[in-house]
Amino acid sequence: MTDLTPLTALRDRDPRSARFGAVTLSEKSDLSLASLYIGAGRTKPHPFGLDLPDIGKISNAKDHSAFWVGPNQWMIERKSPSECDFAAEVKAQAPETAVTEQSDGFVCLELEAPEDAMTALLAKLINLDPHSLTPDTAVHTGLDHMTVFVLRRSVTRLDFIGMRSYADSLWHALATAAARMNNLDT
Amino acid sequence: MSRISGGIINRDAPISFSFNGQNYQAFEGDTLASALLANGVQLVGRSFKYHRPRGILSAGSEEPNALVQLGRGARLEPNARATVTELYEGLTANSQNHIGPLKRDLMAINDLFAPFLSAGFYYKTFMWPRAFWEKLYEPAIRRAAGLGRLSFKPDPDQYDKGFLHCDLLVIGGGAAGLAAALTAGRAGAKVILADEDFHFGGRLLSESYTLGDALALEWVETVLAELNSLPNVRLMPRTTIFGVYDHGIFGAVERVGDHLPTPHKGLRQTLWRITSKQSILAAGAVERHIPFANNDRPGVMLAGAMRAYANRWAVTPVQSARDPIAIFTNGDDGHRTALDLLAKGVELLGVIDTRADAPRFGDYEVFASAKVSDSKGRHGLAAIEITHKGQPKWHKVGALGVSGGWNPNVHLSSHHRGRPIWDDDLLAFVPPKDGPKGLIPAGAAAGRGCTGDALSTGMNAAITALGILGLPAHKISLPETLSEAHKQEAFWHVPATAVDKKRQRKRAWVDFQNDVTVKDIALAHQENMRPVEHLKRWTTLGMATDQGKTANITALAVMAELTGKTIPETGTTIFRPPYTGVSLSVLGGGDIGQNFRPKRLTPTHKWACTRGAVFVEAGQWMRAQYFPKPGETHWRQSVDREALAVRAGVGVCDVTTLGKIDLQGKDATEFLNRIYANMMGTLPLGKVRYGIMLREDGALYDDGTCARLGENHYVVTTTTANAGLVYRKMEFAHQCLWPELDVQIISATDAWAQLAIAGPRSRELLARINDGFDISNEAFPFMSCAELTICQGLSARLFRISFSGELAYEIAVPARYGNALIERLIEIGQDLGATPYGTETLGVLRIEKGHAAGNEITGQTSALMLGLGNMVSKKKDSIGAIMSRRGEMATESKRLVGLRPINPNDPVVAGSHLLKLGSVLSLEHDEGWITSACYSPHVGSAIGLGYLDRGDARIAEHIIAANPLEGQNIRLEVVSPHFIDPEGERLRD
Amino acid sequence: MIIPHPLLGPRDAQEFTYLGDASLMARPDPYSESAEAEFCNYVYLRDNPAGIHRELWFHEQGDRSWLIITRDTLTHEILGAELVSADKLKAGL
């Protein structure tokens, strides 16, 4: 193990978390990510036993999940502990594909809220009908001039995966929306 | 007090407010307008041009007169319409557009100069003498212009934005809108019902009639209760739909906190972008007035507004309850006001009806075939002159209600350029047939204003919309309504009698806010400004904050009368967003200052902060510009020190912001060959090559490096500015031009922290973190790349590339370790002189080395100009290759040169133009320009890079750099652009 | 505007980047005798119809697909939307 100390995307030793009434916002720093790309017309592999999901969907296996990114393109995730050469593991599972390490390319902010609050929050954040974001739906869209993946893990849980360099701005956007909903300061 | 019985106000909840410094009392449910009327305040402001005393004309957002300044301090808000300002405890309002007290406005003198301020006076009066415009006329006009005043302080309130999606948006919550929302709500459609008022019901709140066997208000409350219980219906009171955009997108402002005492916690307004599959325009109608001489006195009010004040707010617009009220009408509608006032026990003079066959619906006097021909009263109405059977006669009144018919509120329906259509029966324009797709007009907005019609057209519009949405639609049971008398005649204004000269001088107002009178329209006609668009600009009709909602059609009718054409032949102007004014604060969406736009932070940001770095915005990135040390008082001291430290020892700079694109696939090599102008196909494994990209027109687009990490795996870098654009362009090339190539393109800019380690001792520094990879010059020469581990097992990528001209490396590690790595490098490299440097030094080093950057690659320059013409390979095709060889580009003679002042103390200024020594300083002698300049601590003077005609053949020549902006003409020597190490030995060492 | 994405359904135009005439997909043969003239047309000459227009849109804040949108420039009505890749397949590429 290296003797360098890593920082989270929000530039701290430990992931950040905050509570706004019934809404919890927390940084998830234990995620491993790699993008997987198959050439047009090739058959889909099954890395880690995953069925690579259809358009706009998430599929889950034991410790891994995958979400659709674009035609012939997915992001493979592994829950903790986070590693920075996850790509090698994915490549071993799907050798015929193009795999790119993305663990450090993104920040993942998790929003937990009751269903009604989640719907109200989404209306302040992204220009998509919240009712179309059913559990196991993944979309890529704009949020405050940034680009984000929005993953509906469950009715009460959403992950916003944005570019790592925008971590502070993404936190600001989500925290502001959550705070305003509760008439609180960020 | 002129409060009467009834009304939808909460008499158990009194509210205190102040107007012009005086404290008053009113009730919850009042608007500022109704509250002022309840306190006997008739005079509320001054008109724009003539500073005439003005009162409240309407009861809605169309109000042209009752504009006030709300709040104080930073919360001062000009031009607020009292008629839609919901009263709250402690509200402070002041009248505007007057000098001195409202009752004795010094600017009222303008009214005496009225003959000089007629239509087109701007164009006529201030044309001569020309020199007076800037010094005299414009400042004077600017001082006089405008109604309210801004606070000139930052807005302290919070604003927000959001997005809503629905099946059906119902605009307006009156009879038609409620019927539509209920029909669609019951059918299960996702419905949004929006109304600008704080209470749903529209005109139903302002009328006295019954629906079925209940009062209108009871029906409204019942429907609202049901709509509230439906989870698929969202009720949005205090929400103005201000614009209709393409494909069912609507702009809306919800006034979330405007009705709460200030300062309050939370939001003031929210800007909503609503996307709706279908929509119903149920925005009602706006009543017209009838211009007559001196019709603008406080106390003259629209008859429908008078009815609304009486029924909803339980007030009459008289200063004393003993003053009688008169009604002037051209149709049956005015009589309804008379009946409602009678029922409330209000003293009534009678109804002046322009029609010969004027009806009478109750126990009041009717003046048939009569007109109101003049009015009196200093600050409020005292008397009106009724011309009846040819005889004028003065009558004392406290207020006059005027009804000239109703204009359907077609505004939103013509936001896509559809022209409203004239309806001869209605004597009004109705929504165009080619209005926004999916927008169905209903109720009064469609010209179907009788309550029964409004309810049924609202329901039917919803049924139509549901059909298009594919949802099952069922009729709802609508309450029974009585038929309402609604006959009217076409009577547009009271003309002055031709014989009486004195009368002819009197003015009849059409547009109250901008002081446009019937005479102004006649003048415009006389001066041939007859098309509506000309009429509007010549007279400023409809150009005030109310956009002429109560004026435009009347003006059109007057113009039609003058030209002898019909109204539809005369035309109509169409409408644009916004429907009513929208504040810039809410359009901003709430994020201001630091958060105005998102920021990107580099992986070493935290460390740079602790080192006291000064940051600079590079696009959205915040980059360390330089790192001042204690005692350094000027940025040049820091930058000179950093630059010298790199050349003497070693420096470290965060270059993460360069775009990094990962390319894989068996055709990746071929793809890169087509993207880059130079040959990439021959790049061996483990090597890096500098590359240039062209635009298809042959101009230079971007430069960077391409590293081959595997047989079919490359990482390319782009400039910071073009990272996103190059990625997009590659996707275009792959998907649109060469989909047959097997290549996968992924951006990985943020995944890696990339540090430049530059300087003669960089290898030594690198060795201290290296886990054992052979980085000797032999094993890892210039332009090598490799994957290795550092700091005991951390995977990293190492590139031996240089932007400074020194022996240099760039090392990439997973972003999370970037901060610790730079900290480690500076710490363990102390004895080597390891120095962090920022973008400023980066710039100095690259100018000293003659490397091109954004200043040189401007989109108008070519590879040839950079001296890289040979790089554009002729052996293969690539984007831009063909066009780069065409005549104009191939014969371009400008070349990049280095420039040094003859006198080392002279400045070199980027943007200066280059000319031959001794030539006249004019454009035809221009030979080029300076692209980049800096102070070079290495050279000991300012230096520059620039493009110069035949520059490569003019080394050692002396030329002139002209900077006419600052009157500088500096003598420069043309030198090689490589101020250091022209042979490139250092970077290969 | 709303762009009817062939894979993702209706999406707000703000997620997209507009490029222009779909003829930009037809890059001339660089090895043709008259390549320079053909490239000159390709780069500089485009129809600007008042009416039906086939044009390229990039779903930049989305799935990064390039789309061909058929739009009436007079009304903004969108008459068709397909993936560039589907169009290329049809053309036998």
Tab-separated table of C-alpha atoms in Angstrom, chain B residues 430-551:
chain	number	residue	atom	x	y	z
B	430	VAL	CA	-59.719	36.361	-29.975
B	431	PRO	CA	-56.756	33.944	-29.900
B	432	PRO	CA	-55.193	33.019	-33.254
B	433	LYS	CA	-55.885	29.672	-34.880
B	434	ASP	CA	-52.148	29.156	-35.386
B	435	GLY	CA	-51.222	29.729	-31.774
B	436	PRO	CA	-48.791	27.520	-29.843
B	437	LYS	CA	-49.384	23.859	-30.549
B	438	GLY	CA	-51.301	22.169	-27.758
B	439	LEU	CA	-52.606	25.420	-26.276
B	440	ILE	CA	-56.409	25.480	-26.175
B	441	PRO	CA	-58.100	28.779	-25.258
B	442	ALA	CA	-61.203	28.587	-23.076
B	443	GLY	CA	-63.556	30.883	-21.213
B	444	ALA	CA	-63.217	34.635	-21.440
B	445	ALA	CA	-59.755	34.270	-22.997
B	446	ALA	CA	-61.488	32.566	-25.920
B	447	GLY	CA	-64.206	35.198	-25.996
B	448	ARG	CA	-66.601	32.993	-24.026
B	449	GLY	CA	-66.815	35.063	-20.885
B	450	CYS	CA	-70.365	34.359	-19.701
B	451	THR	CA	-70.081	32.098	-16.682
B	452	GLY	CA	-71.984	29.216	-18.228
B	453	ASP	CA	-69.855	29.403	-21.371
B	454	ALA	CA	-66.673	29.701	-19.344
B	455	LEU	CA	-67.476	26.574	-17.364
B	456	SER	CA	-68.472	24.515	-20.405
B	457	THR	CA	-65.614	25.676	-22.659
B	458	GLY	CA	-63.192	24.967	-19.819
B	459	MET	CA	-64.556	21.459	-19.411
B	460	ASN	CA	-64.622	20.865	-23.165
B	461	ALA	CA	-61.078	22.124	-23.597
B	462	ALA	CA	-59.978	19.607	-20.979
B	463	ILE	CA	-61.891	16.832	-22.728
B	464	THR	CA	-60.167	17.734	-26.005
B	465	ALA	CA	-56.775	17.758	-24.310
B	466	LEU	CA	-57.453	14.427	-22.594
B	467	GLY	CA	-58.397	12.943	-25.948
B	468	ILE	CA	-55.060	14.014	-27.419
B	469	LEU	CA	-53.296	12.615	-24.352
B	470	GLY	CA	-55.128	9.340	-24.825
B	471	LEU	CA	-56.790	9.508	-21.431
B	472	PRO	CA	-60.442	8.618	-20.846
B	473	ALA	CA	-62.445	11.823	-20.521
B	474	HIS	CA	-65.782	12.260	-18.807
B	475	LYS	CA	-67.961	15.310	-18.526
B	476	ILE	CA	-68.308	16.697	-15.060
B	477	SER	CA	-71.562	18.051	-13.764
B	478	LEU	CA	-71.421	21.804	-14.010
B	479	PRO	CA	-73.531	24.077	-11.864
B	480	GLU	CA	-76.449	25.858	-13.474
B	481	THR	CA	-75.908	29.469	-14.338
B	482	LEU	CA	-78.264	32.272	-15.214
B	483	SER	CA	-77.845	33.800	-18.622
B	484	GLU	CA	-76.034	37.118	-18.413
B	485	ALA	CA	-76.902	40.171	-20.451
B	486	HIS	CA	-73.868	40.990	-22.559
B	487	LYS	CA	-74.954	43.178	-25.450
B	488	GLN	CA	-72.747	46.114	-26.351
B	489	GLU	CA	-72.192	48.541	-29.180
B	490	ALA	CA	-69.010	49.608	-30.884
B	491	PHE	CA	-68.269	52.847	-29.132
B	492	TRP	CA	-64.572	53.564	-28.672
B	493	HIS	CA	-64.084	57.101	-27.441
B	494	VAL	CA	-65.958	60.336	-26.808
B	495	PRO	CA	-64.895	62.784	-29.507
B	496	ALA	CA	-64.599	66.463	-28.665
B	497	THR	CA	-67.445	68.502	-30.185
B	498	ALA	CA	-66.111	70.076	-33.348
B	499	VAL	CA	-67.269	73.637	-32.754
B	500	ASP	CA	-65.820	74.270	-29.346
B	501	LYS	CA	-62.117	75.274	-29.602
B	502	LYS	CA	-61.657	75.132	-25.818
B	503	ARG	CA	-62.981	71.603	-25.727
B	504	GLN	CA	-60.718	70.565	-28.564
B	505	ARG	CA	-57.696	71.384	-26.441
B	506	LYS	CA	-58.772	68.907	-23.809
B	507	ARG	CA	-57.152	65.549	-23.833
B	508	ALA	CA	-58.639	62.074	-23.611
B	509	TRP	CA	-56.258	59.409	-22.373
B	510	VAL	CA	-55.848	56.086	-24.145
B	511	ASP	CA	-52.627	54.787	-22.578
B	512	PHE	CA	-52.534	56.057	-19.024
B	513	GLN	CA	-49.065	54.993	-18.041
B	514	ASN	CA	-47.290	56.461	-21.039
B	515	ASP	CA	-49.619	59.451	-21.380
B	516	VAL	CA	-50.831	58.707	-24.897
B	517	THR	CA	-54.016	60.582	-25.758
B	518	VAL	CA	-56.521	60.445	-28.609
B	519	LYS	CA	-54.863	63.595	-29.952
B	520	ASP	CA	-51.486	61.869	-30.071
B	521	ILE	CA	-52.986	59.120	-32.192
B	522	ALA	CA	-54.577	61.745	-34.452
B	523	LEU	CA	-51.180	63.419	-34.786
B	524	ALA	CA	-49.522	60.121	-35.634
B	525	HIS	CA	-52.188	59.613	-38.254
B	526	GLN	CA	-51.588	63.101	-39.627
B	527	GLU	CA	-47.844	62.446	-39.766
B	528	ASN	CA	-48.446	59.171	-41.583
B	529	MET	CA	-47.336	56.918	-38.734
B	530	ARG	CA	-50.360	54.741	-39.406
B	531	PRO	CA	-49.318	51.089	-39.321
B	532	VAL	CA	-49.681	49.839	-35.749
B	533	GLU	CA	-45.979	49.216	-35.393
B	534	HIS	CA	-45.273	52.857	-36.334
B	535	LEU	CA	-48.094	54.159	-34.205
B	536	LYS	CA	-46.648	52.317	-31.245
B	537	ARG	CA	-43.144	53.703	-31.630
B	538	TRP	CA	-44.179	57.229	-32.567
B	539	THR	CA	-46.501	57.665	-29.609
B	540	THR	CA	-44.890	55.121	-27.191
B	541	LEU	CA	-48.315	53.520	-26.935
B	542	GLY	CA	-48.181	50.236	-25.054
B	543	MET	CA	-44.489	50.563	-24.305
B	544	ALA	CA	-44.779	51.142	-20.560
B	545	THR	CA	-44.480	48.497	-17.858
B	546	ASP	CA	-48.099	47.434	-18.433
B	547	GLN	CA	-47.415	47.015	-22.177
B	548	GLY	CA	-50.725	48.719	-22.925
B	549	LYS	CA	-52.998	45.940	-21.687
B	550	THR	CA	-55.834	48.416	-21.144
B	551	ALA	CA	-54.904	50.676	-24.063
